[in-house]
């Protein structure tokens, strides 16, 4: 089992920044890939970014590339998502998730999910 807890969401004006954190605990070694997804009201959950704990691979959705940066703190088992130049369309509940294998850009391989943190970007 892996437990995930997100934090760092909030309300920010367009153009501002937020940093989300995802604290992982439990058998994290069994889930080498961490991902960030988001879900806006009335929309399906969508991929945002992923990274492996080893740091060998990262990836971003086209909509956030160049604005968001994923990073990790292996010592503390924490994954971060630095979000800059935020836009109103970034408003959503953001979830972190852990996967053992599979396409990291799809939600289905992820076995464990956090409770989500709300990000609201005002125009």
Coordinates of C-alpha atoms in Angstrom, one line a residue:
X1 CA 0.0 0.0 0.0
X2 CA 1.1 3.5 -0.8
X3 CA -0.5 6.6 0.9
X4 CA -0.4 9.9 -0.8
X5 CA -1.3 13.4 0.5
X6 CA -1.4 16.5 -1.6
X7 CA -1.0 20.0 -0.3
X8 CA -0.3 23.5 -1.6
X9 CA -3.4 24.3 -3.5
X10 CA -5.2 27.7 -3.2
X11 CA -6.5 30.8 -4.9
X12 CA -4.1 32.7 -7.1
X13 CA -4.4 35.4 -9.8
X14 CA -3.6 34.7 -13.4
X15 CA 0.1 34.9 -14.0
X16 CA 0.9 33.8 -10.4
X17 CA 2.5 30.7 -9.1
X18 CA 1.8 27.8 -6.8
X19 CA 3.8 24.8 -5.7
X20 CA 1.9 21.5 -5.0
X21 CA 3.4 18.8 -2.8
X22 CA 2.6 15.1 -2.7
X23 CA 3.9 13.3 0.4
X24 CA 4.2 9.6 -0.2
X25 CA 4.5 6.9 2.5
X26 CA 4.2 3.1 2.7
X27 CA 5.6 0.8 0.0
X28 CA 6.7 3.6 -2.3
X29 CA 9.4 1.3 -3.8
X30 CA 6.7 -0.7 -5.4
X31 CA 5.4 2.3 -7.3
X32 CA 8.3 4.0 -9.1
X33 CA 6.3 6.4 -11.2
X34 CA 4.5 9.4 -9.7
X35 CA 2.0 11.4 -11.7
X36 CA -0.1 14.6 -11.4
X37 CA -3.6 14.7 -12.9
X38 CA -6.3 17.3 -12.7
X39 CA -10.0 17.4 -13.0
X40 CA -12.1 20.6 -13.7
X41 CA -15.8 20.7 -13.0
X42 CA -17.7 18.8 -15.7
X43 CA -14.6 17.5 -17.3
X44 CA -12.7 14.3 -17.3
X45 CA -9.6 13.8 -15.3
X46 CA -6.6 14.7 -17.4
X47 CA -2.8 14.1 -17.3
X48 CA -0.6 16.9 -16.2
X49 CA 2.9 15.5 -15.5
X50 CA 4.8 12.5 -14.4
X51 CA 8.3 11.6 -13.0
X52 CA 10.0 8.5 -11.8
X53 CA 11.6 8.5 -8.3
X54 CA 14.9 7.6 -9.9
X55 CA 14.7 10.9 -11.9
X56 CA 15.3 9.2 -15.2
X57 CA 12.0 10.1 -16.9
X58 CA 9.7 13.1 -16.8
X59 CA 6.8 14.2 -19.0
X60 CA 4.3 17.0 -19.3
X61 CA 1.0 17.6 -21.0
X62 CA 1.3 20.1 -23.9
X63 CA -1.0 22.5 -22.1
X64 CA 1.5 22.9 -19.2
X65 CA 4.8 22.4 -20.9
X66 CA 7.2 25.3 -20.2
X67 CA 5.1 26.5 -17.2
X68 CA 5.0 23.5 -14.8
X69 CA 8.0 21.7 -13.4
X70 CA 7.9 18.3 -11.6
X71 CA 10.6 17.5 -9.1
X72 CA 11.2 15.1 -6.3
X73 CA 12.8 14.9 -2.9
X74 CA 13.9 11.3 -2.6
X75 CA 15.0 11.7 1.0
X76 CA 11.6 12.8 2.1
X77 CA 9.5 10.8 -0.4
X78 CA 7.9 14.0 -1.7
X79 CA 7.0 15.0 -5.2
X80 CA 6.4 18.6 -6.2
X81 CA 4.7 20.4 -9.0
X82 CA 5.9 23.9 -9.5
X83 CA 3.2 25.8 -11.4
X84 CA 4.1 29.2 -12.9
X85 CA 2.3 31.6 -15.3
X86 CA -1.0 30.1 -14.1
X87 CA -4.1 30.6 -16.3
X88 CA -7.8 30.4 -15.4
X89 CA -8.0 27.2 -17.4
X90 CA -5.6 25.6 -14.9
X91 CA -8.4 25.7 -12.3
X92 CA -9.1 22.2 -11.2
X93 CA -8.6 19.7 -8.4
X94 CA -5.1 18.4 -8.7
X95 CA -4.3 14.8 -7.7
X96 CA -1.1 13.0 -7.3
X97 CA -0.9 9.3 -8.0
X98 CA 1.5 6.3 -7.9
X99 CA 2.0 3.6 -10.5
X100 CA 4.1 0.5 -10.7
X101 CA 4.1 0.1 -14.5
X102 CA 2.2 1.2 -17.7
X103 CA 1.8 4.3 -19.7
X104 CA 2.4 7.2 -17.2
X105 CA 0.2 9.6 -19.2
X106 CA -2.9 7.5 -18.7
X107 CA -4.8 7.3 -15.4
X108 CA -5.5 3.6 -15.6
X109 CA -2.0 2.4 -14.6
X110 CA -2.1 4.4 -11.3
X111 CA -3.0 2.2 -8.4
X112 CA -2.9 4.8 -5.6
X113 CA -4.4 8.3 -5.5
X114 CA -4.3 11.2 -3.1
X115 CA -7.4 13.1 -2.0
X116 CA -6.8 16.1 -4.2
X117 CA -6.1 19.7 -3.7
X118 CA -8.0 22.6 -5.2
X119 CA -6.3 25.1 -7.4
X120 CA -8.3 28.2 -8.4
X121 CA -6.9 30.8 -10.8
X122 CA -8.8 34.0 -11.1
X123 CA -8.7 36.2 -14.2

